[in-house]
Amino acid sequence: MPTTPSARGDGPSQAPPSPPSPTASFYDMSDAEEGEYSTVRHTKSGKGVKLLYAKSKVYVHPTASARDNIPGWIAIIQQKPRQNSVSSTSSRGRSASLSSLLLAWVLESNLGDASDIYTKVELSDSGQPPKQSYLVPAPPITTTHSSSLGTYSFSVPLSDIFSILVRPPNTGWWFGSIVINTRAGDSFPALFFHDNECASTDAQRKRLQRENFSISSEDGKGMFWGGDEIVRWLKKYVEVERSAQEPSVYLIDPSESDKLGFGSGGKPTPDKVKNVLEGKHKDEPAQKGKTPEGDPVMQALKQARWSFLEKMSQVTTFTRRTAQAVAENKNLPPQVRRLMQNPQVQTVSDEFDSARLYLARWAMGIAEQSERERNQRIWTAKDVLEMEETGVGEFELLDLEAGGMSLADRRKPVTLKEWKSFFNTNSGKLEKTADEVKERIFHGGLNPDDGVRKEAWLFLLGVYEWESNKEERHAKMNSLRDEYIRLKGAWWERMVDEQGTLEEREWWKEQKTRIEKDVHRTDRHIPLFAGEDIPHPDPDSPFAESGTNVHLEQMKDMLLTYNEYNRDLGYVQGMSDLLAPIYAIEQDDAVAFWGFVKFMERMERNFLRDQSGMRLQLTTLDQLCQLLDPELYEHLRKLDSTNFFFFFRMLLVWYKREFSFPDILRLYEGLWTDYLSANLHLFVAMAILEKHRAVILEHLRGFDEVLKYVNELSGTIDLESTLAGAEKLFRRFQRTVEAIDRKSSFPAAPAVRQRLPQPPPTSPGADGKPRRFSQAAAASPSNPRPGSSTGVAGAASTSGRDRTVGDHVAAGIGAERENERVVSPELRALLSREVPKLEKKEVREHGGGVGS
Amino acid sequence: MSSRKKILLKVIILGDSGVGKTSLMNQYVNKKFTASYKATIGADFLTKEVLVDDRLVTMQLWDTAGQERFQSLGVAFYRGADCCVLVYDVNNAKSFDTLDSWRDEFLIQASPMDPESFPFVVLGNKVDVGEDKRVISSKRAMAFCQGKGGIPYFETSAKEAVNVEQAFEVIARNALAQEESQDFNPEFPETIPINIGEQNQGCSC
């Protein structure tokens, strides 16, 4: 029995997982026969290599002229396994067999005497490798294709082939072709199958016609051609997987990561989702594409389609009932009545919208799910690169190896041990720069299980200074504890003694009720807040009957203390959501309180009575979307959705309602670093939008649909990829602004260009824009931003609507009109890592508390 | 007449935070109650298809945050409303006292054609809590509703599904009447988002 793996390890590639077994006849060769052939590297010592499969009239087209075409043979040959071990005859380790199998292309003119054998093999029963060993001279083995195109024959060990690009023929237009790509990254010249000249293809077509009355390939898609045969034959020896992303690519012996990157396990791209929505196979328009049964995404999408159809049928019967009344109206023309009685018409016209949306959401949910599952693995650069290519277009990945750490290492959570190593053991002073630590936490997060958050969060929140030493921190915490007790006592007395004006007392009573209500409905699914094991201290509370627990009571105390601490603002709905994670980590009311106070310094603007802070952020998001994704922005504009209100909840409490509790902890510590921007949360919003842009563009048709869709993303968003997406978007934003600034600071350049003789513009310039502005710029080269010149007004009038940042970018960064546009102060502020905080005065004026 | 277009009724639910707006809506649409709803942030809506006098209508029920400072954002949703539901908690006097200002605020922001006839419905929620906790009597609530031109009034329990179905039936009926009265006025803009084909070239699914 072929069991020992001793033949492994000599091939250049890793052992393949488990390619489909070669057919039995392949193994049927006797040991005696085995001994008689040689390896291509030692052709002189043996009699030749075994020819397993051959096909004639496969051409290389070195030039555009058909006269230069070079005919040859494509062949699969077997050389003697390279190891010297005697056990080779009985043990066929996979890698050994892969490196001993070669895919070859041999010049027809070079075959000489062997051409008879090639012809014999080609025309032998095509289903199986020949029983008899046909030995032929070995073609030169190679794993790279160097400069001299198509001159030499070549043969490549299967183990060295990464993929084969397959392009089926189009009758009357082109020959079908394949391109072999090696693992080393080389591509061999395309091999064209001149099927009309090829004896074996002709024979097979005739056979197919006889048997099936058609010359389609076996799976019924497209005409049978030579390339089909190559793929089919390769599959006998090696695992061949068609890429789900690029259906023309067949991966040869793919590793797990290849499959992830390109194979069927790839993430559902918007195209795939779209195809499913339209009832097509996900790989269309490409042919063939057998779906691997185990593909979970495909399975789930199939299910989605099924439940979609089910839903449709329910809707149909429901609609039919009401349609009946109309249809029975005697005054209706008969043809209209018939139409009304056909429920399909009803369904499609009336109800498709909601069903369509339902399915779209379903499919995206699955996409997120599969993404999440994949992210259980360690991040690789390839994952990131793959993401780079989707969604928002191409841009290079910066500083992959920054700081000497690989990306994968940087994505590992910071453990307590690593955290402690950042500090001097004696003084407790940070020995790295704060930025280095922030970068680590931004990319890796903190270990959720070893308690590192308890301390690290106090630095991130700003309770402790990064420069402080152990003693200073100790002293600080002591005075903060005292202060907490003092503040807590202040409102307690206020309650008991009924101090202050009537208005103040009313406000306090109201705030207390509000806090109580909200605490009892904040994160109750977290074990910490779940129980109701103690009686409510206040018998008049609406929650007196249901009871409470010690952590809920602590939450109430901290929020009331905050209400005392910041009376200009007071408690506002949403704050309990922000406090809960901090308390859950610190589990000490005084410590958590001060962490919360620090967090609130940056979040205060979200809670102002006049909503000015929220409006500013929504406006900024609007501008950011214009800049980064004008197409999506334009669509949202048509849907009256550019108020971006549908992000209100996400921005108000930093996605607290969108992610799971553990994810929120990770998100918050990342955002608190301010590593890229103090407003990275807006890029998170953009990253979420970008993930769903395909659905939004295709399927959402009104403000209400957008709001509903975005609200229902809650619980479906994958965090890691969203954070990576936010970083990517930030970097792109940064480069865009830099590019704009570079343009603005060299005003002379376009002016000089414009002095070159130009034909007078009779119509807008070649780029679709009038040239008048450039002339205006030339007239005043000292003005870097001639925004007030008349030329600008002329240029602006070409646009049907107000010019936007989006136009700006759409117009292309290289355009001369660049100078006139200004990056808005709101957008420029996003580059800052300084946390935006309100002046005390602003809070007093707009806070809506009793202090105002 | 051409065949009837799909009717969408937009209903806005207002009231102080914690009176049970989200719960009422969910009891009506999903027939579910859970004590663990979170405070509503921003706005959301649920839809339900119902038959009103043999006409199929889609109700779009809008739920908003109760804290008054978030109401300035409500303008976008108030427009084109067909009915406004005012909810208070019968065990909370403050939530009853604010009904009037909720109503005024709505009329200002939604600016319906004819404020006098715009349909409101008042719901006194949480009647399951128990008489000893109750602070607003039925009589008082009904007097208020009478004073505002005869607003329909229901006492409900979202928790125990008391009167919820009945209340929303009236809400749907009044909203439909409002919607149809608007149809006669050509000046009034269409409130249903119309799907314009040009937004999406290509597939016309």
Coordinates of N, CA and C in Angstrom, one line a residue, chain A residues 155-250:
Chain A
S155 N 9.1 22.9 -19.9 CA 8.2 22.0 -19.1 C 8.4 22.5 -17.7
V156 N 7.2 22.5 -17.0 CA 7.2 23.1 -15.6 C 6.7 22.0 -14.7
P157 N 7.4 21.7 -13.6 CA 6.8 20.8 -12.6 C 5.5 21.4 -12.1
L158 N 4.5 20.5 -11.9 CA 3.2 21.0 -11.4 C 3.4 21.7 -10.1
S159 N 4.4 21.2 -9.4 CA 4.5 21.8 -8.0 C 5.0 23.3 -8.1
D160 N 5.5 23.7 -9.3 CA 5.9 25.0 -9.4 C 4.9 25.9 -10.1
I161 N 3.8 25.3 -10.4 CA 2.7 26.2 -11.1 C 1.8 26.7 -10.0
F162 N 1.6 28.0 -10.0 CA 0.7 28.7 -9.1 C -0.7 28.6 -9.7
S163 N -0.8 29.1 -10.9 CA -2.2 29.2 -11.4 C -2.1 29.1 -12.9
I164 N -3.2 28.8 -13.5 CA -3.4 28.8 -14.9 C -4.5 29.7 -15.3
L165 N -4.2 30.6 -16.2 CA -5.2 31.6 -16.6 C -5.9 31.0 -17.9
V166 N -7.2 30.9 -17.8 CA -7.8 30.2 -19.0 C -8.8 31.1 -19.7
R167 N -8.6 31.3 -20.9 CA -9.5 32.1 -21.7 C -10.1 31.3 -22.8
P168 N -11.4 31.0 -22.7 CA -12.1 30.2 -23.7 C -12.1 30.8 -25.0
P169 N -12.3 30.1 -26.1 CA -12.3 30.6 -27.4 C -13.6 31.4 -27.7
N170 N -13.5 32.3 -28.6 CA -14.8 32.9 -29.1 C -14.8 32.7 -30.6
T171 N -15.7 31.9 -31.1 CA -15.6 31.5 -32.5 C -15.6 32.8 -33.4
G172 N -14.7 32.8 -34.3 CA -14.6 33.9 -35.2 C -13.8 35.1 -34.7
W173 N -13.5 35.1 -33.4 CA -12.7 36.2 -32.9 C -11.4 35.8 -32.4
W174 N -11.3 34.8 -31.5 CA -10.0 34.4 -31.0 C -10.0 33.0 -30.7
F175 N -8.7 32.5 -30.6 CA -8.5 31.1 -30.2 C -8.5 31.1 -28.6
G176 N -9.0 30.0 -28.1 CA -8.9 29.8 -26.6 C -7.4 29.7 -26.3
S177 N -7.1 30.2 -25.1 CA -5.7 30.1 -24.7 C -5.6 29.9 -23.2
I178 N -4.4 29.5 -22.8 CA -4.1 29.4 -21.4 C -2.7 30.0 -21.1
V179 N -2.5 30.6 -19.9 CA -1.2 31.1 -19.6 C -0.8 30.5 -18.3
I180 N 0.4 30.0 -18.2 CA 0.9 29.3 -17.0 C 1.6 30.3 -16.1
N181 N 1.2 30.5 -14.9 CA 1.9 31.4 -14.0 C 2.6 30.5 -12.9
T182 N 3.8 30.8 -12.7 CA 4.6 30.0 -11.7 C 4.5 30.6 -10.3
R183 N 4.9 29.8 -9.4 CA 4.9 30.2 -8.0 C 6.0 31.3 -7.8
A184 N 7.0 31.3 -8.7 CA 8.0 32.3 -8.6 C 7.5 33.6 -9.1
G185 N 6.3 33.6 -9.8 CA 5.8 34.9 -10.2 C 5.9 35.1 -11.7
D186 N 6.5 34.1 -12.4 CA 6.6 34.3 -13.9 C 5.4 33.8 -14.6
S187 N 5.3 34.3 -15.8 CA 4.2 33.9 -16.7 C 4.9 33.4 -18.0
F188 N 4.4 32.2 -18.4 CA 4.9 31.8 -19.7 C 4.0 32.4 -20.8
P189 N 4.5 32.3 -22.0 CA 3.7 32.9 -23.1 C 2.4 32.2 -23.2
A190 N 1.3 32.9 -23.7 CA 0.0 32.3 -23.9 C 0.1 31.2 -24.9
L191 N -0.6 30.1 -24.6 CA -0.6 29.0 -25.5 C -2.0 28.9 -26.1
F192 N -2.1 29.0 -27.4 CA -3.3 29.1 -28.1 C -3.7 27.8 -28.7
F193 N -4.9 27.4 -28.5 CA -5.4 26.1 -28.9 C -6.1 26.3 -30.3
H194 N -5.4 25.8 -31.3 CA -6.0 25.9 -32.7 C -6.9 24.6 -32.8
D195 N -8.0 24.7 -32.2 CA -8.8 23.5 -32.1 C -9.3 22.9 -33.5
N196 N -9.4 23.8 -34.4 CA -9.9 23.3 -35.7 C -8.8 22.4 -36.4
E197 N -7.6 22.6 -36.0 CA -6.5 21.8 -36.6 C -6.2 20.6 -35.8
C198 N -6.7 20.6 -34.6 CA -6.2 19.6 -33.6 C -7.0 18.3 -33.7
A199 N -6.3 17.2 -34.0 CA -7.0 15.9 -34.3 C -7.8 15.5 -33.0
S200 N -7.2 15.6 -31.9 CA -7.9 15.0 -30.7 C -9.1 15.9 -30.3
T201 N -9.0 17.2 -30.4 CA -10.2 18.0 -30.1 C -11.3 17.7 -31.1
D202 N -10.9 17.5 -32.4 CA -11.9 17.2 -33.4 C -12.6 15.9 -33.1
A203 N -11.7 14.9 -32.7 CA -12.3 13.6 -32.4 C -13.2 13.7 -31.2
Q204 N -12.8 14.5 -30.2 CA -13.7 14.5 -29.0 C -15.0 15.3 -29.3
R205 N -14.9 16.3 -30.1 CA -16.2 17.0 -30.5 C -17.1 16.0 -31.2
K206 N -16.5 15.2 -32.1 CA -17.4 14.2 -32.8 C -18.0 13.3 -31.8
R207 N -17.2 12.8 -30.9 CA -17.7 11.9 -29.9 C -18.8 12.5 -29.1
L208 N -18.6 13.7 -28.7 CA -19.6 14.4 -27.9 C -20.9 14.6 -28.7
Q209 N -20.7 14.9 -30.0 CA -21.9 15.0 -30.8 C -22.7 13.7 -30.9
R210 N -21.9 12.7 -31.1 CA -22.5 11.4 -31.2 C -23.3 11.0 -29.9
E211 N -22.6 11.3 -28.8 CA -23.2 10.9 -27.5 C -24.3 11.8 -27.0
N212 N -24.1 13.1 -27.2 CA -25.0 14.0 -26.5 C -25.7 14.9 -27.5
F213 N -25.4 14.7 -28.8 CA -26.0 15.6 -29.8 C -25.6 17.1 -29.6
S214 N -24.5 17.3 -28.9 CA -24.1 18.7 -28.8 C -22.6 18.7 -28.7
I215 N -22.0 19.8 -29.1 CA -20.5 19.9 -28.9 C -20.2 20.8 -27.7
S216 N -21.1 20.9 -26.8 CA -20.8 21.7 -25.7 C -19.9 21.0 -24.8
S217 N -19.2 21.7 -24.0 CA -18.3 21.1 -23.0 C -19.2 20.3 -22.0
E218 N -18.7 19.5 -21.2 CA -19.5 18.6 -20.4 C -20.5 19.2 -19.5
D219 N -20.1 20.3 -19.0 CA -21.1 21.0 -18.1 C -22.0 21.9 -18.8
G220 N -22.0 21.8 -20.1 CA -23.0 22.4 -20.9 C -22.8 23.9 -21.1
K221 N -21.7 24.4 -20.7 CA -21.5 25.9 -20.9 C -20.4 26.1 -22.0
G222 N -20.7 26.6 -23.1 CA -19.7 27.0 -24.1 C -19.3 25.7 -24.9
M223 N -18.6 26.0 -26.0 CA -18.3 24.9 -26.8 C -17.0 24.2 -26.3
F224 N -17.0 22.9 -26.5 CA -15.9 22.1 -26.0 C -14.6 22.6 -26.7
W225 N -13.5 22.8 -26.0 CA -12.3 23.2 -26.6 C -11.1 22.6 -25.9
G226 N -9.9 22.8 -26.5 CA -8.7 22.1 -26.0 C -8.4 22.5 -24.5
G227 N -8.6 23.7 -24.2 CA -8.2 24.1 -22.8 C -9.0 23.4 -21.7
D228 N -10.3 23.1 -22.0 CA -11.1 22.2 -21.1 C -10.4 20.9 -20.8
E229 N -9.8 20.4 -21.8 CA -9.1 19.1 -21.7 C -7.9 19.2 -20.8
I230 N -7.2 20.3 -20.9 CA -6.0 20.5 -20.1 C -6.4 20.6 -18.6
V231 N -7.4 21.4 -18.4 CA -7.8 21.5 -17.0 C -8.3 20.2 -16.5
R232 N -9.1 19.5 -17.3 CA -9.6 18.2 -16.9 C -8.5 17.2 -16.6
W233 N -7.5 17.2 -17.4 CA -6.4 16.3 -17.2 C -5.5 16.7 -16.0
L234 N -5.4 18.0 -15.8 CA -4.6 18.4 -14.6 C -5.3 17.9 -13.3
K235 N -6.6 18.0 -13.4 CA -7.4 17.6 -12.2 C -7.2 16.1 -11.8
K236 N -6.7 15.3 -12.8 CA -6.4 13.9 -12.4 C -5.3 13.8 -11.5
Y237 N -4.4 14.8 -11.6 CA -3.1 14.7 -10.8 C -3.0 15.6 -9.7
V238 N -3.7 16.7 -9.7 CA -3.4 17.8 -8.8 C -4.7 18.5 -8.5
E239 N -4.8 19.1 -7.3 CA -6.0 19.8 -7.0 C -6.0 21.1 -7.8
V240 N -7.1 21.3 -8.5 CA -7.3 22.5 -9.3 C -8.5 23.2 -8.7
E241 N -8.3 24.4 -8.3 CA -9.5 25.2 -7.8 C -9.7 26.4 -8.6
R242 N -10.9 26.6 -9.0 CA -11.2 27.8 -9.8 C -11.4 29.0 -8.8
S243 N -10.8 30.1 -9.1 CA -10.9 31.2 -8.2 C -12.3 31.8 -8.3
A244 N -12.8 32.1 -7.1 CA -14.2 32.6 -7.1 C -14.2 34.1 -7.5
Q245 N -13.0 34.7 -7.2 CA -12.9 36.1 -7.5 C -12.6 36.4 -9.0
E246 N -11.8 35.6 -9.5 CA -11.4 35.8 -10.9 C -11.6 34.5 -11.6
P247 N -12.8 34.3 -12.2 CA -13.2 33.0 -12.6 C -12.3 32.5 -13.7
S248 N -11.5 33.3 -14.4 CA -10.6 32.7 -15.4 C -9.4 32.1 -14.8
V249 N -9.2 32.3 -13.5 CA -8.0 31.8 -12.9 C -8.2 30.4 -12.2
Y250 N -7.4 29.4 -12.6 CA -7.5 28.1 -11.9 C -6.2 28.0 -11.1

